[in-house]
CSV table of C-alpha atoms in Angstrom, one decimal:
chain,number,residue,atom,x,y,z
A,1,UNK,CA,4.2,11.7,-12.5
A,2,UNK,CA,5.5,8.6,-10.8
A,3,UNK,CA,4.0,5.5,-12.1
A,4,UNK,CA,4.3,1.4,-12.2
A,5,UNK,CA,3.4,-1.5,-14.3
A,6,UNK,CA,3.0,-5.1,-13.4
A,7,UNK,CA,2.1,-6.7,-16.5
A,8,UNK,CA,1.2,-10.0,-15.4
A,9,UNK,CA,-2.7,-10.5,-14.0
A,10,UNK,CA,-1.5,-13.6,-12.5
A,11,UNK,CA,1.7,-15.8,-12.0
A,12,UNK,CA,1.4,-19.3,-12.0
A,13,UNK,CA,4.3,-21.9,-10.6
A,14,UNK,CA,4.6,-25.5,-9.2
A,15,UNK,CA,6.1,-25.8,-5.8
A,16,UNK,CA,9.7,-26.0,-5.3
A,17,UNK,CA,10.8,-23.9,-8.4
A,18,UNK,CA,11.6,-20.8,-8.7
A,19,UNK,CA,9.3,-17.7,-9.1
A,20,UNK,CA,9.4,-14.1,-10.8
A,21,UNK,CA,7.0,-11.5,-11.0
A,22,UNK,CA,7.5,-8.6,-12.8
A,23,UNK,CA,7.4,-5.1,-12.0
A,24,UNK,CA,9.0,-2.0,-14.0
A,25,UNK,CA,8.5,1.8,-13.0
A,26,UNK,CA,8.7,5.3,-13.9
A,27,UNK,CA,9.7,7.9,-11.7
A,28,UNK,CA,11.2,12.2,-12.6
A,29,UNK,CA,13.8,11.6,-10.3
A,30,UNK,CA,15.5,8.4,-7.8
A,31,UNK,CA,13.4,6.2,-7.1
A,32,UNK,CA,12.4,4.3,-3.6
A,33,UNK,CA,10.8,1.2,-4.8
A,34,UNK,CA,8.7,-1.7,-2.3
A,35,UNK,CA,7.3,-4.8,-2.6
A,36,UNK,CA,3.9,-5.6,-0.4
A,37,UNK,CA,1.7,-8.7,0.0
A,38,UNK,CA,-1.8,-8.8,0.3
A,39,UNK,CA,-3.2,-12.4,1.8
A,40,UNK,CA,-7.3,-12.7,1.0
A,41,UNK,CA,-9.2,-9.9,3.0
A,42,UNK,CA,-6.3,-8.6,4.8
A,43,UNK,CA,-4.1,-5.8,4.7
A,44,UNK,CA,-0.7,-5.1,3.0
A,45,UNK,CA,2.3,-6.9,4.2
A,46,UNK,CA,5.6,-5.3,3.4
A,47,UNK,CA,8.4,-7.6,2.4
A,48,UNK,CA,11.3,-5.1,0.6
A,49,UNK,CA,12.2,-2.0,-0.4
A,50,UNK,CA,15.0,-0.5,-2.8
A,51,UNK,CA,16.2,2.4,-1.5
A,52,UNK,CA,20.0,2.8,-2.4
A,53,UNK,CA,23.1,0.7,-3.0
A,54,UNK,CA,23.0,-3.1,-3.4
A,55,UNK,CA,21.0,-3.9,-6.4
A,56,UNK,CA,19.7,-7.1,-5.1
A,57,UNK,CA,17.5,-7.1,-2.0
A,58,UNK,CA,17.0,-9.4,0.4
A,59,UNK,CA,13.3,-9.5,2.4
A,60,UNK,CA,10.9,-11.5,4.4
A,61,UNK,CA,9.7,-15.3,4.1
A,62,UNK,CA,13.0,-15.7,0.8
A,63,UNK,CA,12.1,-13.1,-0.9
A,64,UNK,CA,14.0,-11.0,-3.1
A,65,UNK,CA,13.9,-8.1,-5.5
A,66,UNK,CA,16.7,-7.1,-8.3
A,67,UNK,CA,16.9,-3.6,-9.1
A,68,UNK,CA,17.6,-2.8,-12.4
A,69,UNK,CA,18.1,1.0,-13.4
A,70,UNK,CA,18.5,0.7,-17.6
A,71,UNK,CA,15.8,-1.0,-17.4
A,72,UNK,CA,13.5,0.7,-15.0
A,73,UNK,CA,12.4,-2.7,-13.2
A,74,UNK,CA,12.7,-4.4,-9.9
A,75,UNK,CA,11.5,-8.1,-10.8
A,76,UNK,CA,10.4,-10.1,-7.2
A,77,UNK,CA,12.0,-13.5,-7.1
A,78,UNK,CA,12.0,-16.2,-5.1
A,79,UNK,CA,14.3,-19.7,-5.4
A,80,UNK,CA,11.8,-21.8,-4.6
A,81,UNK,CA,8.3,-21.1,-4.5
A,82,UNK,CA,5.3,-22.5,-1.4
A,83,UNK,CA,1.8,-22.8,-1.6
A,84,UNK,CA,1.8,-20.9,1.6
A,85,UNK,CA,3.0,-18.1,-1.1
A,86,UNK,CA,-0.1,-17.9,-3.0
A,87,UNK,CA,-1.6,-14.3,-2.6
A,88,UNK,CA,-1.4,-11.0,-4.0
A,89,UNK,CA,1.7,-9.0,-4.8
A,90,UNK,CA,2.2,-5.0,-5.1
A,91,UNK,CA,4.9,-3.2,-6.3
A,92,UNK,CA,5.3,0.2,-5.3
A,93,UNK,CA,7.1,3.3,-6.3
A,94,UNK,CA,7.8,7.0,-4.6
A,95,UNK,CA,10.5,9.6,-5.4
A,96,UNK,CA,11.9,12.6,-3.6
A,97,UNK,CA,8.9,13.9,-1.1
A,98,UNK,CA,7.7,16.8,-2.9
A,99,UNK,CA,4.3,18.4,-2.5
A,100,UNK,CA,1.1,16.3,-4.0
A,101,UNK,CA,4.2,13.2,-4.2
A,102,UNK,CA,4.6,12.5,-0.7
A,103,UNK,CA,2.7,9.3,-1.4
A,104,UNK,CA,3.1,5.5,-2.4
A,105,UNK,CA,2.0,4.6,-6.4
A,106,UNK,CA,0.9,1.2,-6.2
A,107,UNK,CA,0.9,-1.2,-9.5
A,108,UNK,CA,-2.3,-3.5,-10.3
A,109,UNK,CA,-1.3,-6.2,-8.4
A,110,UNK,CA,-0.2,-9.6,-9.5
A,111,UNK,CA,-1.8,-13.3,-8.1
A,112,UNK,CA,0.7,-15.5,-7.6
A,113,UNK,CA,-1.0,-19.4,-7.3
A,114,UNK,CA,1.5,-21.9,-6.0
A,115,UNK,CA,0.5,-25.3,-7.4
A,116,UNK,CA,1.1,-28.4,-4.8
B,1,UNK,CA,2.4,-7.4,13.2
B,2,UNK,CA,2.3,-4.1,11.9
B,3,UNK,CA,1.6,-2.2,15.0
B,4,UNK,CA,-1.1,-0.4,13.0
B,5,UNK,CA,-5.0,-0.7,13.8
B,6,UNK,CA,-8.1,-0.4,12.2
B,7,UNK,CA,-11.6,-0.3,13.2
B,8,UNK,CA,-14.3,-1.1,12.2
B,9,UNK,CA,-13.5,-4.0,10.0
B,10,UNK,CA,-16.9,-4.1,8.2
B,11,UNK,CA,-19.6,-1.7,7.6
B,12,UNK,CA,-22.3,-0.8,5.6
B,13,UNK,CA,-23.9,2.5,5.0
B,14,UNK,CA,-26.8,3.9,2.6
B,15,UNK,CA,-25.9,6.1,0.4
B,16,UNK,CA,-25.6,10.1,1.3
B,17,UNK,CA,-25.1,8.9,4.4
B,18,UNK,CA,-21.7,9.9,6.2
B,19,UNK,CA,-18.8,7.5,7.5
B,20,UNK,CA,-16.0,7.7,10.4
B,21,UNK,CA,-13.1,5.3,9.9
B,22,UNK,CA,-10.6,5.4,12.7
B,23,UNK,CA,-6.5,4.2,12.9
B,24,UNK,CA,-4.4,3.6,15.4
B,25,UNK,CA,-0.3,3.8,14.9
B,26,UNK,CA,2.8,3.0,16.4
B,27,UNK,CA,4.1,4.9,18.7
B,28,UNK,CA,6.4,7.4,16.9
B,29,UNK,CA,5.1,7.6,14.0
B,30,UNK,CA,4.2,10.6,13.3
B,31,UNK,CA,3.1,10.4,9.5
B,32,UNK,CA,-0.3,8.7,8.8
B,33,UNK,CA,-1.8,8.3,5.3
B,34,UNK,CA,-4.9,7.0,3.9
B,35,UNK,CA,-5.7,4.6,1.0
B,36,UNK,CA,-8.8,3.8,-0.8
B,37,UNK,CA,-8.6,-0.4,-2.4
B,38,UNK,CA,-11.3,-0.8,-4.3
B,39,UNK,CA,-12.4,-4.6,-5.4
B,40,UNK,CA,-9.5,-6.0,-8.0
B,41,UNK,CA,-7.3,-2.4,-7.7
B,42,UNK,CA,-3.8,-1.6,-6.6
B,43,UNK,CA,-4.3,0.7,-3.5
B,44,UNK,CA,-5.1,5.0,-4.3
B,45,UNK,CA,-3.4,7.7,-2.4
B,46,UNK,CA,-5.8,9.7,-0.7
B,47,UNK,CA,-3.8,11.7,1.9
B,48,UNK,CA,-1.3,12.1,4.2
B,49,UNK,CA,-0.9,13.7,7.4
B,50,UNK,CA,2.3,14.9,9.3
B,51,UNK,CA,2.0,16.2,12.8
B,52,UNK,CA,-1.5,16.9,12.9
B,53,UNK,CA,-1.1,18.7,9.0
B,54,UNK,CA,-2.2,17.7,5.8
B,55,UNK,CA,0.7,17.8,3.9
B,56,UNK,CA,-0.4,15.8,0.7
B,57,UNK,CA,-3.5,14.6,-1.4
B,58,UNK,CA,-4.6,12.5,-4.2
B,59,UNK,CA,-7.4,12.8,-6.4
B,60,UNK,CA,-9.8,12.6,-3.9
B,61,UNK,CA,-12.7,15.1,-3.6
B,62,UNK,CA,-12.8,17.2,-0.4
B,63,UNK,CA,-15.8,15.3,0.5
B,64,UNK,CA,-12.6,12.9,1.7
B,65,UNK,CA,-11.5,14.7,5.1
B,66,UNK,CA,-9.1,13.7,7.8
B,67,UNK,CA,-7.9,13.9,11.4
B,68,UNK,CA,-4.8,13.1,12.9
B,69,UNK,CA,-4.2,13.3,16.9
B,70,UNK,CA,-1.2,14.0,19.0
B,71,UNK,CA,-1.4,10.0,20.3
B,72,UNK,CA,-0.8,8.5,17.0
B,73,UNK,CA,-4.4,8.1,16.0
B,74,UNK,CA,-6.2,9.4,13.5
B,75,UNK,CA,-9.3,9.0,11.5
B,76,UNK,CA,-10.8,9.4,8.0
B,77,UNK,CA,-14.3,11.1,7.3
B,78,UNK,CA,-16.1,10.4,4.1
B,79,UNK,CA,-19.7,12.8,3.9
B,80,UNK,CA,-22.5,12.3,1.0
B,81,UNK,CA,-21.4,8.4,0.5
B,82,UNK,CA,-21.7,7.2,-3.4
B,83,UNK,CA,-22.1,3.8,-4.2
B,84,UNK,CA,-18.5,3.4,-5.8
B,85,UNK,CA,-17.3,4.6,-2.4
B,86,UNK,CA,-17.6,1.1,-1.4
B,87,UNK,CA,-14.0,-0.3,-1.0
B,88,UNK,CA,-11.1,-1.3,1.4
B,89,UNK,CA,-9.6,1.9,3.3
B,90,UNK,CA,-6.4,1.2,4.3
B,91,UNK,CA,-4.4,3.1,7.0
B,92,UNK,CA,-0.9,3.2,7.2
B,93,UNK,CA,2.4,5.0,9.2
B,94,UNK,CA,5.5,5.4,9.1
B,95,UNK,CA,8.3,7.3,11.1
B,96,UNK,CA,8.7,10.6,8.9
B,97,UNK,CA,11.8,12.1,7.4
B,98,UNK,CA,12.9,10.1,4.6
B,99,UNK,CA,11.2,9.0,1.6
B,100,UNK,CA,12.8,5.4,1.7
B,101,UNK,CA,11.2,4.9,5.4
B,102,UNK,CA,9.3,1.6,5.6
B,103,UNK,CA,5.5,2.4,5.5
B,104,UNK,CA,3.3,0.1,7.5
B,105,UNK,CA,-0.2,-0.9,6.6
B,106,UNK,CA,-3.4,-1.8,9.0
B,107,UNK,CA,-5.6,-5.1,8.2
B,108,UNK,CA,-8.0,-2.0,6.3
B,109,UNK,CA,-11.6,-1.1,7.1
B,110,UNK,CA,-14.3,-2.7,4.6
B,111,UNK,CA,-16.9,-0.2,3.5
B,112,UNK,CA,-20.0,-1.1,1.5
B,113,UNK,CA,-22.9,2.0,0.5
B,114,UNK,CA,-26.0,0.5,-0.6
């Protein structure tokens, strides 16, 4: 069964430097990884996904992902972090569509707080 | 702007009572699922529909039903409401075919049973 860990509750970083939150993953065969942000009472936002190729991603609003496959993680980074930032993060797994899989696994969530 | 609507946004029920949640997608796509958020919790699978089909389902009893129509709209039932029903629903869609396709995700329907 597909699964994924974020093993930080909550992330905490001044403005201007650089953030990480942390997301590793276990999957039986390739897997299709995302990133999604959650803003208070609203939906998911998606900002990148791993499918293939590069291991570094590039999304939306700076953000970036690092695919690492020895180490089953894909880590969500940004240069420099904004308050506007502050919300709640998902990582998100799904290998090859097969029946009862055809679905995302979402991790616990992390909250990032951006302090001015 | 996800292109993916929900409605209602709030609601609250009694409990046994029975509940219709209803999605809107973007044009095209043609694979809807359902996700139940509840308070401090990553998102849970429910299920998925592909043309009009169920083609998927997570551990959610069949008291959990679903519709999907042929103009990208679908809904989600939920009959004999329990209190830890109570939760976000999130819908969301995405073009079908491969499993690396972007999945898009509505501003979710907020469900309380009393």
């Amino acid at each position: 069964a597909q699964s994924v860990a974020q093993p930080e509750d909550q992330v905490n970083v001044a403005e201007g430097n650089p953030l990480t939150v942390k997301c590793t993953y276990s999957v039986s065969g390739n897997p299709y990884l995302f990133w999604y942000v959650q803003y208070p009472n609203r939906g998911l936002q998606f900002l990148l996904k791993y499918i293939t190729g590069d291991n570094l991603v590039k999304g939306s609003y700076g953000f970036e992902a690092e695919f690492n496959k020895s180490q089953t993680s894909f880590h969500l980074k940004k240069p420099s972090a904004l308050v506007s930032d502050s919300a709640l993060y998902f990582c998100a797994v799904r290998d090859a569509p097969a029946p009862g899989r055809r679905a995302l696994t979402f991790g616990s969530g992390t909250r990032l707080q951006v302090q001015p | 702007e996800t292109g993916v609507t929900q409605s209602p946004t709030h609601l609250i029920k009694t409990r046994g009572q029975q509940v219709t949640l209803r999605c809107s997608s973007q044009s095209g796509h043609n694979t809807v699922s359902w996700y139940q958020q509840a308070l401090g919790q990553g998102p849970q699978f429910i299920f998925q529909y592909y043309r009009e089909e169920e083609n998927g389902r997570g551990n959610f009893p069949p008291r959990f039903s679903g519709l999907q129509f042929p103009n990208y709209s679908s809904e989600l039932n939920v009959n004999a409401l329990e209190l830890d029903d109570s939760a976000l629903y999130l819908c969301a869609s995405r073009v079908g075919g491969g499993p690396g396709n972007t999945i898009y995700f509505g501003e979710g329907s907020w469900l309380t049973v009393v």
